Coordinates of C-alpha atoms in Angstrom, one line a residue:
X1 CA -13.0 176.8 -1.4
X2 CA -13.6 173.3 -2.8
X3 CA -16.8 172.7 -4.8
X4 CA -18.7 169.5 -4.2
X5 CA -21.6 170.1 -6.3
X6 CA -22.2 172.9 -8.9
X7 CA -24.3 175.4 -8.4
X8 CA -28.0 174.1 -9.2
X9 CA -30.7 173.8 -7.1
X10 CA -28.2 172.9 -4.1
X11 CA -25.1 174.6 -3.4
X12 CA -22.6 172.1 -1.2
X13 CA -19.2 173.5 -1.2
X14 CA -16.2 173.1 2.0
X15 CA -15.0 177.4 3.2
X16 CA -12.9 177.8 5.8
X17 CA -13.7 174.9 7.9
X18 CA -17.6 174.9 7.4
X19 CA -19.6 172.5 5.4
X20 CA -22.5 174.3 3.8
X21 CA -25.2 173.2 2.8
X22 CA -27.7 176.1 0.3
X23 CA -30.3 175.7 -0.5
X24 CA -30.9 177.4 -4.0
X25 CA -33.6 177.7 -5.3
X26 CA -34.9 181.2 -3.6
X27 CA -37.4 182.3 -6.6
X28 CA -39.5 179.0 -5.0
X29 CA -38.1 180.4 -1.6
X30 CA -36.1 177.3 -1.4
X31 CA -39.0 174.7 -1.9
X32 CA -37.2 171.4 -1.6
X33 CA -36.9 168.5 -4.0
X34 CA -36.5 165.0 -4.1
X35 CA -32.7 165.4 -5.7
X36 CA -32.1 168.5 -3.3
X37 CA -32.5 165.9 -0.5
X38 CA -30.5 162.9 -2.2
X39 CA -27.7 165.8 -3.0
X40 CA -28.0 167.1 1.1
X41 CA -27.2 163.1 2.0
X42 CA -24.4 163.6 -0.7
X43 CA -23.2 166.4 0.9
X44 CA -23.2 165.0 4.6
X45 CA -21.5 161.7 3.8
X46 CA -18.7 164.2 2.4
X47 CA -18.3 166.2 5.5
X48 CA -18.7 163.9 7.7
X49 CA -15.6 161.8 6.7
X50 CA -13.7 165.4 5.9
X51 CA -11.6 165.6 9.1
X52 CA -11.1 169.3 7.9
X53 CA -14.7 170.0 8.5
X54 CA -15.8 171.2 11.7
X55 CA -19.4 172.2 11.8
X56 CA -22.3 171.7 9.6
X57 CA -23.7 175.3 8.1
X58 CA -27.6 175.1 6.3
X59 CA -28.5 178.1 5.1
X60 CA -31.3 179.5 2.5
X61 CA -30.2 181.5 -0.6
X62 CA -32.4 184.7 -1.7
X63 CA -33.9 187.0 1.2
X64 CA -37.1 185.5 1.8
X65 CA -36.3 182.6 3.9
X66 CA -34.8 179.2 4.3
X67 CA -37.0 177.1 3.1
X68 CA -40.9 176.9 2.3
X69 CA -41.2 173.5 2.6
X70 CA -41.0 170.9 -0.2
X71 CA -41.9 170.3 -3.9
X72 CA -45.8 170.2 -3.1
X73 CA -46.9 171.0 -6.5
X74 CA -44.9 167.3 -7.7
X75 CA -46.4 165.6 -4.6
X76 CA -49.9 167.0 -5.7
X77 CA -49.3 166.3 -9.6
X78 CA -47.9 162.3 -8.5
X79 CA -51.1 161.9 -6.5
X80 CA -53.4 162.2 -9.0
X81 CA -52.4 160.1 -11.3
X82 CA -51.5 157.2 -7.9
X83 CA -47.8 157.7 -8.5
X84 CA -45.2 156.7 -6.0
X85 CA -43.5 160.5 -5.7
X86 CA -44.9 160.4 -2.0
X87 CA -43.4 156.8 -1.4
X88 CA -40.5 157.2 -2.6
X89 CA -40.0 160.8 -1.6
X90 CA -40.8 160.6 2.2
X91 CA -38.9 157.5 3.1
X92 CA -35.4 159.4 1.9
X93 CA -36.5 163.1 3.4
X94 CA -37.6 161.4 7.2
X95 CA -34.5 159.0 6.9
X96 CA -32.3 162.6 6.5
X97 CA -34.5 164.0 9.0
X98 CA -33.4 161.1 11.5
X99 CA -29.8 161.4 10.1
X100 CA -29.7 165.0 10.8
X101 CA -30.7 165.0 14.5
X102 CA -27.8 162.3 15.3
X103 CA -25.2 164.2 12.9
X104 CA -21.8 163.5 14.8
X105 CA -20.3 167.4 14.1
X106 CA -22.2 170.4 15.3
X107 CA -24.8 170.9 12.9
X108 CA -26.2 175.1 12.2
X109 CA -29.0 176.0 10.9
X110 CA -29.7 178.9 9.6
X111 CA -33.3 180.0 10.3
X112 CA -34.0 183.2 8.8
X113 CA -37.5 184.2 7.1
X114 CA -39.8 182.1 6.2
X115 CA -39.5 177.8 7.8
X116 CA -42.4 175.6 6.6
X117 CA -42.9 172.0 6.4
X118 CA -39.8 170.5 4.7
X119 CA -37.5 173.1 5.7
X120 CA -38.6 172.5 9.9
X121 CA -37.1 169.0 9.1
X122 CA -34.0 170.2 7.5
X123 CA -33.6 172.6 10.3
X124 CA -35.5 171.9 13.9
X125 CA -33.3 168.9 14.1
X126 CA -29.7 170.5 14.2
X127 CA -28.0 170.5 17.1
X128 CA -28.0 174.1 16.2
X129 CA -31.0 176.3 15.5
X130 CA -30.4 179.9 14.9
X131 CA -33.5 182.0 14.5
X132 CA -33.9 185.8 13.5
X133 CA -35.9 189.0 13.8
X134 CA -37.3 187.9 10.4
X135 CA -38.3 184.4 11.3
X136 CA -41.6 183.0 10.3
X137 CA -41.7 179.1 11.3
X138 CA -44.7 177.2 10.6
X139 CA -46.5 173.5 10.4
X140 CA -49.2 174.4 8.3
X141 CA -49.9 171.2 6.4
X142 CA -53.4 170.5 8.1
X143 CA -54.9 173.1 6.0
X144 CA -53.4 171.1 3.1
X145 CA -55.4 167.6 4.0
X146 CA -52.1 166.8 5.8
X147 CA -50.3 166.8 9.0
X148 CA -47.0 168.3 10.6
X149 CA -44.4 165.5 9.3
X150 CA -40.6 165.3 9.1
X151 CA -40.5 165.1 12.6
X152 CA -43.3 167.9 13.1
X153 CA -45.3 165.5 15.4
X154 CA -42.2 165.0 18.0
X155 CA -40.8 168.4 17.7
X156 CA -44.4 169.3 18.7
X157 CA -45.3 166.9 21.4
X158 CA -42.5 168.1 23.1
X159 CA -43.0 171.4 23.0
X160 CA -44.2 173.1 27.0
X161 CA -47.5 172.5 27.5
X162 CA -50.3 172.5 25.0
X163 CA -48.1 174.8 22.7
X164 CA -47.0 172.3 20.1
X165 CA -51.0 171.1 19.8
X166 CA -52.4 174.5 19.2
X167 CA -49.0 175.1 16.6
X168 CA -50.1 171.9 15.1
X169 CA -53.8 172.1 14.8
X170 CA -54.1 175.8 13.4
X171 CA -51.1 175.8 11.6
X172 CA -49.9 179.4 13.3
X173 CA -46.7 180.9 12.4
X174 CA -43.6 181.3 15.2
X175 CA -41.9 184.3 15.3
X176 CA -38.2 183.5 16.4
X177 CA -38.8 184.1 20.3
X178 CA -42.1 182.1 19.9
X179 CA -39.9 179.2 18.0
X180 CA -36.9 179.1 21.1
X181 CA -40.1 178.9 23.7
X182 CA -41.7 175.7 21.3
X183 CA -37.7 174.1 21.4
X184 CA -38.0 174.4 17.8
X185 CA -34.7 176.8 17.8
X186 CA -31.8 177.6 20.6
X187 CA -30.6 181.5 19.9
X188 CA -32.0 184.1 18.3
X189 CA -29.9 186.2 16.2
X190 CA -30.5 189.4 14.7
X191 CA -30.6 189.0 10.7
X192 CA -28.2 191.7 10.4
X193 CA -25.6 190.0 12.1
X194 CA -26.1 186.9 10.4
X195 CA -22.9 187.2 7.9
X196 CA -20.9 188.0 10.5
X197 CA -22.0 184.8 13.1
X198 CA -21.2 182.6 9.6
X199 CA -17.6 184.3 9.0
X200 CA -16.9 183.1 12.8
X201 CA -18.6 179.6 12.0
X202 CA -15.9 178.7 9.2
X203 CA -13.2 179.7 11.7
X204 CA -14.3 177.0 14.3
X205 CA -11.5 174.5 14.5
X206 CA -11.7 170.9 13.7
X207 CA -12.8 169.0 16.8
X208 CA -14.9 172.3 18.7
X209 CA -17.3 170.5 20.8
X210 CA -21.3 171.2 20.2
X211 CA -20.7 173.7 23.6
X212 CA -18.0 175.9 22.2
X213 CA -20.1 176.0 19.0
X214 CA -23.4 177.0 21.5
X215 CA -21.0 180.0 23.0
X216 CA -20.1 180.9 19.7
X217 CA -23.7 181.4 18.8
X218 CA -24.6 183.1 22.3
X219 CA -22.3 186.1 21.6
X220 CA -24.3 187.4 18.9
X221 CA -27.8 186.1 20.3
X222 CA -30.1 188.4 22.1
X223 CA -31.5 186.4 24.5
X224 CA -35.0 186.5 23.7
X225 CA -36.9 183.3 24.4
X226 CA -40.6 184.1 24.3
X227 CA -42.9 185.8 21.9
X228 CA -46.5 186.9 21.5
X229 CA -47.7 183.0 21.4
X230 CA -45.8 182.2 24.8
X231 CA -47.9 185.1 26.1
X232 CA -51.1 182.6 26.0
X233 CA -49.5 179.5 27.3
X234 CA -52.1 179.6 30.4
X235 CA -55.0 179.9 27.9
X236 CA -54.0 176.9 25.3
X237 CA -52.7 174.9 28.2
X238 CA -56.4 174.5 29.1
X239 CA -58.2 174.7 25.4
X240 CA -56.1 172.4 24.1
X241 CA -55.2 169.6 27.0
X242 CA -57.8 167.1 25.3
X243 CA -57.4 163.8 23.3
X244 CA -60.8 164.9 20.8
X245 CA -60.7 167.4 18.5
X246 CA -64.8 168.1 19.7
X247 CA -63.9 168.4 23.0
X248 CA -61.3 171.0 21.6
X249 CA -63.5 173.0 19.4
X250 CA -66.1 172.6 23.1
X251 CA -63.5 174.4 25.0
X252 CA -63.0 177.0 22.5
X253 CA -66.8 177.7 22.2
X254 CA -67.0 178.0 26.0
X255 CA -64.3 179.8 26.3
X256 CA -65.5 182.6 24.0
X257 CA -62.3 185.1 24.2
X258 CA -60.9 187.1 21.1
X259 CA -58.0 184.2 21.2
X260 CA -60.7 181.5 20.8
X261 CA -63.5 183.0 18.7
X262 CA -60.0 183.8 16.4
X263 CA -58.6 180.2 16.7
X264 CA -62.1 179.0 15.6
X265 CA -62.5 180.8 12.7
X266 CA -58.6 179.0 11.8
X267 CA -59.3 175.3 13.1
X268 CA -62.6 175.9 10.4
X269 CA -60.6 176.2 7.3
X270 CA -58.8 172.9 8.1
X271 CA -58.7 169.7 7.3
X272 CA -61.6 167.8 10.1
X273 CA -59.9 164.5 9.1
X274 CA -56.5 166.1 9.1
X275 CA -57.0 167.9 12.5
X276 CA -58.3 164.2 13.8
X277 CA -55.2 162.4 12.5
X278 CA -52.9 165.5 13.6
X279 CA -54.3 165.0 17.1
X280 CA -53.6 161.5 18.0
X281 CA -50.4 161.4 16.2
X282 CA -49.0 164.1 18.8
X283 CA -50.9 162.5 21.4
X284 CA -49.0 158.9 20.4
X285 CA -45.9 161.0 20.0
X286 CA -45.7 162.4 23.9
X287 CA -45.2 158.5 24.8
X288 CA -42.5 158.1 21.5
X289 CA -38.9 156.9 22.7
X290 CA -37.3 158.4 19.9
X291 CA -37.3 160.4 16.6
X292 CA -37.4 157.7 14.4
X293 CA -40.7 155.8 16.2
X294 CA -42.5 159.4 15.3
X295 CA -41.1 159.1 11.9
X296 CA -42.2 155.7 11.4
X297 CA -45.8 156.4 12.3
X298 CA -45.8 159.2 10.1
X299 CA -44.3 157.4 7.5
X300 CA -47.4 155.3 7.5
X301 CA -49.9 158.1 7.9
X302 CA -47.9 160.0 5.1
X303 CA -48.9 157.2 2.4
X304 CA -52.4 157.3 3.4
X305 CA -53.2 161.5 3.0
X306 CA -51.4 160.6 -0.4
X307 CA -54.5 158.6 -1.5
X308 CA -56.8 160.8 -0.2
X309 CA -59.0 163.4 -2.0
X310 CA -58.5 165.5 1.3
X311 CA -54.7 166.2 -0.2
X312 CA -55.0 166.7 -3.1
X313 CA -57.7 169.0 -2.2
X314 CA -56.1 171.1 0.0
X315 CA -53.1 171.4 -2.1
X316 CA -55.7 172.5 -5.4
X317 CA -57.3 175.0 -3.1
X318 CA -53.8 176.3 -1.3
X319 CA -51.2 175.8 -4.4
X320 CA -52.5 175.3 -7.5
X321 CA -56.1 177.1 -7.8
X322 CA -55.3 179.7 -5.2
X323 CA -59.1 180.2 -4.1
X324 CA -58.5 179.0 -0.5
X325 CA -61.8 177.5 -0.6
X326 CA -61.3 173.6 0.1
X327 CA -64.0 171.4 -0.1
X328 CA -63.2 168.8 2.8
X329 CA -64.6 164.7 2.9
X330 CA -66.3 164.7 5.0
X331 CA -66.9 168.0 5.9
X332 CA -67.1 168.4 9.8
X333 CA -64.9 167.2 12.8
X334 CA -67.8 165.4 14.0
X335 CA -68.5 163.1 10.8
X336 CA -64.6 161.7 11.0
X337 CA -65.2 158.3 11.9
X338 CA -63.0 155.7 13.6
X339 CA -62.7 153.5 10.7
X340 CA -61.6 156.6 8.5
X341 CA -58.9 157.2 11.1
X342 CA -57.7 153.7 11.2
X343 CA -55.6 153.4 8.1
X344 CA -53.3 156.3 8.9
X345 CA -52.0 154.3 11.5
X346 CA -51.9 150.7 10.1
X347 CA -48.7 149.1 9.7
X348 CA -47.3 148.8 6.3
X349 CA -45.5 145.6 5.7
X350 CA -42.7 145.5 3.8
X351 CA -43.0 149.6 3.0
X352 CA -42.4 150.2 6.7
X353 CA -39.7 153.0 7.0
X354 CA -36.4 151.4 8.4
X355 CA -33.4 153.0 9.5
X356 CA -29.9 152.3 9.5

């Protein structure tokens, strides 16, 4: 076993012939940090010139999940004061977002418990997604003045259907069957056999292809592709196949089922102008080439929610007050102008997020 880093916040250490990659901070259920992300990039340049290291292995420490998504409290705390934490922060997390999904070595990751925001990026992109019985996978950020980022908005927009919109716009969690129908994940394994399936990872040989790694996965996967969310496909195919969020919430009022009084009730604690910019960013992202023109566009939108009193709202009223009672600007879906949306998608000059 050959340490890279010491044991702090991330653990990045070579056994067997895994590189893996812990998170560890599990009493914050694995919230990540800007220096979690530069050490991750630290860790991948190592394995990825290691010619002993054959696959990739992200995994959460503690039991309640891999990751709840990252540092919002510093994000919130930066904002107020017009620091650059979001700037600065973003550009490196959606650049190892990008790196991540083009990783040349099989890439696993580990998603057990609870997968929110940050953690979807560190994880949705593998070319590896292992989910559990104990899976809880969510985009909630809407309800925090925001949208789904770090890739949320293609991960989303290619989802079956109107799946990834109604995931995107009400936040809903994903159980691990609900997460392989979304192509969020690729196997579901049950929790318990977990340690084995990552004693067999650090056996794979130098130079297994991402196929034999897939088999590998397969023999301890039950199969199960769809949960209780797939089960209403039909339904949000047609309540959520439109380009406004009024003709949405419409729909939904028409409608008038159990599903849409309930998805009502969830689209009204959110964010109007979040839900607006959430919208057309999936909608741009169905036509998106790659990856990287989705993380481009939300680099842009990304700066803008961290100027605005929507964030830092939703954050006081989510994360740091705890009274789940936001007071949005403006306040309904119908008062979010065009020239309010406009900024989120402006080009940026010289900030614009480039790759290498």
């Amino acid at each position: 076993m050959t340490a890279m880093v010491e044991e702090g916040d991330l653990v990045a250490r070579v056994e067997g012939f895994a590189g893996v990659i812990r998170l560890n901070r599990p009493k914050a259920i694995n919230a990540v940090t800007l220096e979690m992300f530069r050490d991750i990039e630290k860790a991948l340049d190592r394995f990825e010139t290691d010619p002993a290291v054959a696959v990739i292995l992200l995994e959460g420490a503690g039991e309640r999940g891999l990751c709840a998504g990252g540092d919002i409290r510093a994000l919130w705390e930066s904002s107020k004061v017009n620091g650059d934490l979001g700037k600065i922060l973003w550009r490196e997390e959606y650049i190892l977002n990008a790196r991540i999904k083009k990783f040349p070595k099989p890439y696993v990751a580990f998603m057990d418990g609870i997968v929110m925001g940050g953690g979807v990026g560190l994880s949705a992109h593998a070319s590896h997604r292992v989910v559990t019985d104990r899976t809880k996978l969510a985009m909630p950020e809407v309800g925090l003045g925001f949208f789904p980022d770090v890739g949320g908005t293609y991960l989303l927009s290619h989802a079956p259907g109107e799946i990834g919109t109604y995931f995107g716009l009400t936040g809903q969690t994903m159980n691990g069957p609900d997460a392989i129908h979304a192509k969020f994940a690729d196997a579901v394994v049950p929790a318990t056999k977990l340690p084995a399936l990552r004693e067999a990872l650090t056996k794979v040989r130098p130079g297994a292809t991402a196929a034999e790694v897939s088999k590998l996965i397969d023999g301890f996967a039950t199969g199960g592709t769809a949960g209780p969310v797939a089960a209403k496909q039909a339904t949000t195919d047609v309540l959520f196949a439109f380009d406004r969020m009024e003709d949405i919430v419409a729909a939904l009022k028409r409608d008038g089922s159990d599903f849409a009084i309930a998805t009502l009730k969830t689209l009204g604690e959110k964010s109007p102008r979040g839900m607006v910019v959430t919208l057309k960013l999936l909608r741009l992202a169905r036509q998106a080439s790659s990856l990287e023109e989705c993380l481009v566009r939300e680099y842009r939108a990304a700066l803008e929610v961290f100027r605005s009193d929507d964030f830092r709202e939703g954050v006081r009223a989510a994360v740091i007050d705890k009274d789940r009672n936001p007071t949005w600007s403006p306040p309904r879906i119908e008062d979010v102008t065009p020239d309010m949306v406009a900024p989120y998608f402006a080009e940026i000059g010289a900030d614009e997020l480039k790759f290498n």
